[in-house]
Amino acid sequence: MRLAVFASGGGSNFQAILNAIDRGALRAEAVLCLSNRPDAGALERARAANVPQFILPPQDVGTAMQGSDMLDALEASGANFIALAGYLKMIPSEVVRAFHGRIINIHPALLPAFGGSGMYGRRVHQAALECGVRWTGVTVHFVDEAYDTGPIVLQEPVPVSQDDTIDTLAARVLEAEHRIYPEALRLFAEGRVVLDGRSVRILDLQHAS
Ligand code: GRF
């Protein structure tokens, strides 16, 4: 697996992926870190780990150019799989099409709850607390041409406590993200994820924790 990670923020999920590769839990090579923000913490982590970086030119973001620049960067890196890790912009359709079945995202809730446009970061946890859910969680899903609607690959529930604040809940969910994202990527690297239309089958599931 030659992995491109797209990130707009701090990149703690990207780091969890790099750590899993380092300790031999994920057979993959991180070949690209792409960001729409030059100040993204994820780029620092890429520098520290010697992962090539690509920053989308500002005039590109939200324009038709974005797709072709992304595809050029992906091709130059030799990436064959994309993991979005806190990437806050819509992925252009040509990239979604070119990487059909090979592009995934992690979302800090149990989709389809608390997803969609504008549902990112603290807002997700705030909405979960306002609803009074007893459980929230993490979802890894395929990326399609809308926000958070692609077929689901893995989910892990996370309990909500009565005393939770946005920060305490976000921290508990993030911990689960750091476990489940490398795990999901491992399933792909081992060829155990089968996408058939909107349904996803994980082969040999008893070994997937
Ligand atoms: C995570 O909560 C992830 O689920 C969401 O964006 C956040 C990114 O955090 N898509 P980080 O940049 O990986 O620390």
Coordinates of N, CA, C and O in Angstrom, one line a residue, residues 40-159:
A40 N -0.7 23.6 8.5 CA -1.3 22.4 9.1 C -0.2 21.7 9.9 O 0.9 21.4 9.4
G41 N -0.5 21.3 11.1 CA 0.4 20.5 11.9 C 0.8 19.2 11.3 O 1.9 18.7 11.5
A42 N -0.1 18.7 10.5 CA 0.2 17.4 9.8 C 1.5 17.6 8.9 O 2.2 16.6 8.8
L43 N 1.7 18.7 8.3 CA 2.8 18.9 7.5 C 4.1 18.9 8.3 O 5.2 18.3 7.8
E44 N 4.1 19.4 9.5 CA 5.2 19.3 10.4 C 5.6 17.8 10.6 O 6.7 17.4 10.6
R45 N 4.5 17.0 10.9 CA 4.7 15.6 11.2 C 5.3 14.9 9.9 O 6.1 14.0 10.0
A46 N 4.8 15.4 8.8 CA 5.4 14.8 7.5 C 6.8 15.1 7.4 O 7.7 14.2 7.1
R47 N 7.2 16.3 7.7 CA 8.6 16.7 7.6 C 9.4 15.9 8.5 O 10.5 15.3 8.1
A48 N 9.0 15.7 9.7 CA 9.7 15.0 10.8 C 9.9 13.5 10.3 O 10.9 12.8 10.7
A49 N 8.9 13.0 9.6 CA 9.0 11.5 9.2 C 9.5 11.4 7.7 O 9.4 10.3 7.2
N50 N 10.0 12.5 7.1 CA 10.4 12.4 5.8 C 9.4 11.9 4.8 O 9.7 11.2 3.8
V51 N 8.2 12.4 5.0 CA 7.1 12.0 4.0 C 7.0 13.2 3.1 O 6.8 14.4 3.6
P52 N 7.0 13.0 1.8 CA 6.9 14.2 0.8 C 5.5 14.9 1.1 O 4.5 14.3 1.4
Q53 N 5.6 16.2 0.9 CA 4.4 17.0 1.1 C 3.9 17.7 -0.1 O 4.7 18.0 -1.0
F54 N 2.6 18.0 -0.2 CA 2.1 18.8 -1.2 C 1.1 19.8 -0.6 O 0.1 19.3 0.0
I55 N 1.3 21.1 -0.9 CA 0.3 22.0 -0.4 C -0.5 22.6 -1.6 O 0.1 23.1 -2.5
L56 N -1.8 22.5 -1.5 CA -2.6 22.9 -2.7 C -2.4 24.4 -2.8 O -2.5 25.2 -1.8
P57 N -2.2 25.0 -4.0 CA -2.1 26.4 -4.1 C -3.4 27.0 -3.7 O -4.5 26.5 -4.0
P58 N -3.4 28.2 -3.0 CA -4.6 28.7 -2.4 C -5.7 29.0 -3.5 O -6.9 28.8 -3.3
Q59 N -5.2 29.4 -4.7 CA -6.2 29.8 -5.7 C -6.9 28.5 -6.2 O -8.0 28.6 -6.9
D60 N -6.4 27.4 -5.9 CA -7.0 26.1 -6.3 C -8.2 25.7 -5.5 O -9.1 25.0 -6.0
V61 N -8.1 26.0 -4.2 CA -9.1 25.4 -3.3 C -10.5 25.8 -3.7 O -10.8 27.0 -3.8
G62 N -11.3 24.9 -4.0 CA -12.7 25.1 -4.5 C -12.8 25.4 -5.9 O -13.8 25.8 -6.4
T63 N -11.7 25.3 -6.7 CA -11.8 25.5 -8.1 C -11.6 24.2 -8.9 O -11.2 23.2 -8.3
A64 N -11.9 24.2 -10.2 CA -11.7 23.0 -11.0 C -10.2 22.6 -11.0 O -9.9 21.4 -11.2
M65 N -9.3 23.5 -10.9 CA -7.9 23.2 -10.9 C -7.5 22.2 -9.8 O -6.6 21.4 -10.0
Q66 N -8.2 22.3 -8.7 CA -7.9 21.5 -7.5 C -7.7 20.0 -7.9 O -6.8 19.4 -7.5
G67 N -8.7 19.5 -8.6 CA -8.7 18.1 -9.0 C -7.5 17.7 -9.8 O -6.8 16.7 -9.5
S68 N -7.1 18.5 -10.8 CA -6.0 18.1 -11.6 C -4.7 18.2 -10.8 O -3.8 17.4 -11.0
D69 N -4.6 19.3 -10.0 CA -3.3 19.4 -9.2 C -3.2 18.2 -8.2 O -2.1 17.7 -8.0
M70 N -4.4 17.8 -7.6 CA -4.3 16.7 -6.7 C -3.9 15.4 -7.4 O -3.1 14.7 -7.0
L71 N -4.5 15.2 -8.6 CA -4.2 14.0 -9.4 C -2.7 14.0 -9.8 O -2.1 12.9 -9.7
D72 N -2.2 15.2 -10.2 CA -0.8 15.2 -10.5 C 0.1 14.9 -9.3 O 1.1 14.1 -9.5
A73 N -0.2 15.4 -8.2 CA 0.6 15.2 -7.0 C 0.5 13.7 -6.6 O 1.5 13.1 -6.2
L74 N -0.7 13.1 -6.7 CA -0.9 11.7 -6.4 C -0.1 10.8 -7.4 O 0.6 9.9 -6.9
E75 N -0.1 11.2 -8.6 CA 0.6 10.4 -9.6 C 2.1 10.5 -9.4 O 2.8 9.5 -9.4
A76 N 2.6 11.7 -9.1 CA 4.0 11.9 -8.9 C 4.5 11.1 -7.7 O 5.6 10.6 -7.7
S77 N 3.6 10.9 -6.7 CA 4.0 10.2 -5.5 C 3.9 8.7 -5.6 O 4.4 7.9 -4.8
G78 N 3.2 8.3 -6.7 CA 2.9 6.8 -6.8 C 1.9 6.3 -5.9 O 1.8 5.0 -5.7
A79 N 1.1 7.2 -5.3 CA 0.1 6.7 -4.3 C -0.9 5.8 -4.9 O -1.4 6.1 -6.0
N80 N -1.3 4.7 -4.2 CA -2.4 3.9 -4.7 C -3.6 3.8 -3.7 O -4.5 3.1 -3.9
F81 N -3.5 4.6 -2.7 CA -4.6 4.6 -1.7 C -4.6 6.0 -1.0 O -3.5 6.5 -0.7
I82 N -5.8 6.5 -0.7 CA -5.9 7.8 0.0 C -6.6 7.7 1.3 O -7.7 7.1 1.3
A83 N -6.0 8.2 2.4 CA -6.7 8.3 3.7 C -6.9 9.7 4.0 O -5.9 10.5 4.2
L84 N -8.2 10.2 4.2 CA -8.4 11.5 4.6 C -8.3 11.5 6.2 O -9.0 10.7 6.8
A85 N -7.5 12.4 6.7 CA -7.4 12.4 8.2 C -7.6 13.9 8.6 O -6.6 14.6 8.7
G86 N -8.8 14.3 8.8 CA -9.1 15.7 9.2 C -8.9 16.6 8.0 O -8.5 17.7 8.2
Y87 N -9.2 16.1 6.8 CA -9.2 17.0 5.6 C -10.5 17.6 5.4 O -11.6 16.9 5.3
L88 N -10.6 19.0 5.5 CA -11.9 19.6 5.6 C -12.5 20.1 4.3 O -13.6 20.7 4.4
K89 N -11.9 19.8 3.2 CA -12.5 20.3 2.0 C -13.1 19.1 1.2 O -12.6 18.0 1.4
M90 N -14.0 19.4 0.4 CA -14.6 18.4 -0.5 C -13.6 17.8 -1.5 O -12.8 18.6 -2.0
I91 N -13.6 16.5 -1.7 CA -12.7 15.9 -2.7 C -13.3 16.1 -4.1 O -14.4 15.6 -4.3
P92 N -12.6 16.6 -5.0 CA -13.1 16.8 -6.4 C -13.5 15.4 -7.0 O -12.8 14.4 -6.7
S93 N -14.6 15.5 -7.8 CA -15.1 14.2 -8.3 C -14.1 13.4 -9.1 O -14.1 12.2 -9.0
E94 N -13.2 14.1 -9.8 CA -12.3 13.3 -10.6 C -11.4 12.5 -9.7 O -10.9 11.4 -10.1
V95 N -11.1 13.0 -8.6 CA -10.2 12.2 -7.6 C -11.0 11.1 -7.0 O -10.5 10.0 -6.9
V96 N -12.2 11.4 -6.6 CA -13.1 10.3 -6.1 C -13.2 9.2 -7.1 O -13.1 8.0 -6.8
R97 N -13.4 9.6 -8.4 CA -13.6 8.5 -9.4 C -12.3 7.8 -9.7 O -12.3 6.5 -9.7
A98 N -11.2 8.5 -9.7 CA -9.9 7.8 -10.0 C -9.5 6.9 -8.9 O -8.8 5.9 -9.1
F99 N -10.0 7.2 -7.7 CA -9.6 6.3 -6.5 C -10.8 5.6 -6.0 O -10.8 5.2 -4.8
H100 N -11.7 5.2 -6.8 CA -12.9 4.5 -6.4 C -12.5 3.2 -5.6 O -11.7 2.4 -6.1
G101 N -13.1 3.1 -4.4 CA -12.7 1.9 -3.6 C -11.4 2.0 -2.9 O -11.0 1.1 -2.2
R102 N -10.7 3.1 -3.1 CA -9.3 3.2 -2.6 C -9.2 4.6 -1.9 O -8.1 5.2 -1.8
I103 N -10.3 5.2 -1.4 CA -10.2 6.4 -0.7 C -11.2 6.4 0.5 O -12.4 6.1 0.4
I104 N -10.6 6.6 1.7 CA -11.5 6.5 2.9 C -11.3 7.7 3.8 O -10.3 8.5 3.7
N105 N -12.2 7.9 4.8 CA -12.2 9.0 5.7 C -12.5 8.5 7.1 O -13.1 7.4 7.2
I106 N -12.1 9.2 8.1 CA -12.5 8.9 9.5 C -13.3 10.0 10.0 O -13.0 11.2 9.8
H107 N -14.4 9.7 10.7 CA -15.3 10.7 11.2 C -15.6 10.4 12.7 O -15.8 9.3 13.1
P108 N -15.5 11.5 13.5 CA -15.6 11.3 15.0 C -17.0 11.1 15.5 O -17.4 11.7 16.5
A109 N -17.8 10.3 14.9 CA -19.2 9.9 15.4 C -19.6 8.7 14.7 O -19.0 8.2 13.8
L110 N -20.7 8.1 15.2 CA -21.3 6.9 14.5 C -22.2 7.4 13.4 O -23.4 7.6 13.6
L111 N -21.7 7.4 12.2 CA -22.5 7.8 11.0 C -23.6 6.8 10.8 O -23.4 5.7 11.1
P112 N -24.8 7.2 10.4 CA -25.1 8.5 9.8 C -25.4 9.6 10.8 O -25.9 10.7 10.4
A113 N -25.2 9.4 12.1 CA -25.5 10.4 13.1 C -24.4 11.5 13.1 O -23.2 11.1 12.9
F114 N -24.7 12.7 13.2 CA -23.7 13.8 13.4 C -22.7 13.9 12.3 O -21.5 14.0 12.5
G115 N -23.2 13.8 11.0 CA -22.3 13.9 9.9 C -22.9 14.9 8.9 O -23.9 15.6 9.2
G116 N -22.2 15.1 7.8 CA -22.6 16.0 6.8 C -21.9 17.4 6.8 O -21.0 17.6 7.6
S117 N -22.3 18.2 5.9 CA -21.6 19.5 5.7 C -21.6 20.3 7.0 O -22.6 20.4 7.7
G118 N -20.5 20.8 7.4 CA -20.4 21.7 8.6 C -20.2 20.8 9.9 O -20.0 21.4 11.0
M119 N -20.3 19.5 9.8 CA -20.1 18.7 11.0 C -18.7 18.2 11.1 O -18.4 17.1 10.5
Y120 N -17.9 19.0 11.7 CA -16.5 18.5 11.9 C -16.0 19.1 13.2 O -16.6 20.0 13.8
G121 N -14.9 18.5 13.6 CA -14.2 19.0 14.8 C -15.2 19.0 16.0 O -16.0 18.1 16.3
R122 N -15.1 20.1 16.8 CA -15.8 20.2 18.1 C -17.3 20.2 17.9 O -18.1 19.8 18.7
R123 N -17.7 20.6 16.7 CA -19.2 20.7 16.4 C -19.9 19.4 16.5 O -21.0 19.2 16.9
V124 N -19.1 18.3 16.1 CA -19.7 17.0 16.1 C -20.0 16.6 17.6 O -21.0 16.1 17.9
H125 N -19.0 16.8 18.4 CA -19.2 16.4 19.8 C -20.2 17.3 20.6 O -20.9 16.8 21.4
Q126 N -20.2 18.5 20.2 CA -21.2 19.4 20.8 C -22.6 18.9 20.4 O -23.5 18.9 21.3
A127 N -22.8 18.6 19.2 CA -24.1 18.1 18.7 C -24.5 16.8 19.5 O -25.6 16.6 19.9
A128 N -23.5 15.9 19.6 CA -23.8 14.6 20.3 C -24.2 14.9 21.8 O -25.1 14.3 22.3
L129 N -23.5 15.9 22.4 CA -23.8 16.2 23.8 C -25.2 16.8 23.9 O -26.0 16.5 24.8
E130 N -25.5 17.7 23.0 CA -26.8 18.4 23.0 C -27.9 17.4 22.8 O -29.0 17.6 23.3
C131 N -27.7 16.3 22.0 CA -28.7 15.3 21.8 C -28.9 14.4 23.0 O -29.8 13.7 23.1
G132 N -27.8 14.4 23.9 CA -27.9 13.5 25.0 C -27.7 12.0 24.7 O -28.1 11.2 25.4
V133 N -26.9 11.8 23.6 CA -26.7 10.4 23.3 C -25.8 9.7 24.4 O -25.0 10.4 25.0
R134 N -26.1 8.4 24.6 CA -25.3 7.7 25.6 C -24.0 7.1 25.0 O -23.1 6.8 25.6
W135 N -24.1 6.9 23.7 CA -23.0 6.4 22.9 C -22.7 7.3 21.7 O -23.6 7.7 21.0
T136 N -21.4 7.5 21.4 CA -21.1 8.1 20.2 C -20.0 7.2 19.6 O -20.0 6.0 19.9
G137 N -19.0 7.6 18.8 CA -18.0 6.7 18.4 C -17.2 7.2 17.2 O -17.1 8.4 17.0
V138 N -16.8 6.3 16.4 CA -15.9 6.6 15.3 C -16.3 5.8 14.1 O -16.7 4.6 14.3
T139 N -16.3 6.4 12.9 CA -16.6 5.7 11.7 C -15.5 5.8 10.7 O -15.1 7.0 10.4
V140 N -15.1 4.7 10.1 CA -14.2 4.8 8.9 C -15.1 4.4 7.7 O -15.8 3.4 7.7
H141 N -15.1 5.3 6.7 CA -16.0 5.0 5.6 C -15.4 5.4 4.2 O -14.4 6.2 4.2
F142 N -15.9 4.8 3.2 CA -15.4 5.2 1.8 C -15.8 6.7 1.6 O -16.9 7.1 2.1
V143 N -15.1 7.3 0.8 CA -15.4 8.7 0.4 C -16.1 8.7 -1.0 O -15.7 8.0 -1.9
D144 N -17.3 9.4 -1.0 CA -18.0 9.5 -2.3 C -18.0 11.0 -2.5 O -17.3 11.8 -2.0
E145 N -19.0 11.4 -3.3 CA -19.0 12.9 -3.8 C -19.8 13.8 -2.8 O -20.1 14.9 -3.2
A146 N -20.2 13.3 -1.7 CA -20.8 14.2 -0.7 C -20.1 14.0 0.6 O -19.2 13.2 0.7
Y147 N -20.5 14.8 1.7 CA -19.8 14.7 2.9 C -20.4 13.5 3.8 O -21.6 13.4 4.0
D148 N -19.5 12.6 4.2 CA -19.8 11.6 5.2 C -20.9 10.6 4.8 O -21.6 10.0 5.7
T149 N -21.1 10.3 3.5 CA -22.2 9.5 3.1 C -21.7 8.1 2.5 O -22.5 7.3 2.1
G150 N -20.4 8.0 2.3 CA -19.9 6.7 1.6 C -20.1 5.5 2.5 O -20.3 5.6 3.7
P151 N -20.1 4.3 1.8 CA -20.2 3.0 2.6 C -19.3 2.9 3.8 O -18.1 3.3 3.7
I152 N -19.8 2.4 4.8 CA -19.1 2.3 6.1 C -18.2 1.0 6.1 O -18.7 -0.1 5.8
V153 N -17.0 1.2 6.6 CA -16.0 0.1 6.6 C -15.9 -0.4 8.1 O -16.1 -1.6 8.3
L154 N -15.7 0.4 9.0 CA -15.5 0.0 10.4 C -16.2 1.1 11.3 O -16.1 2.3 11.0
Q155 N -16.7 0.6 12.4 CA -17.2 1.6 13.5 C -16.8 1.1 14.8 O -16.7 -0.1 15.0
E156 N -16.5 2.0 15.7 CA -16.3 1.6 17.1 C -17.1 2.6 18.0 O -17.0 3.8 17.9
P157 N -17.9 2.0 18.9 CA -18.7 2.9 19.8 C -17.8 3.4 20.9 O -16.8 2.8 21.4
V158 N -18.1 4.6 21.4 CA -17.5 5.2 22.5 C -18.5 5.7 23.5 O -19.5 6.4 23.1
P159 N -18.4 5.4 24.8 CA -19.5 5.8 25.7 C -19.4 7.4 26.0 O -18.3 7.9 26.0

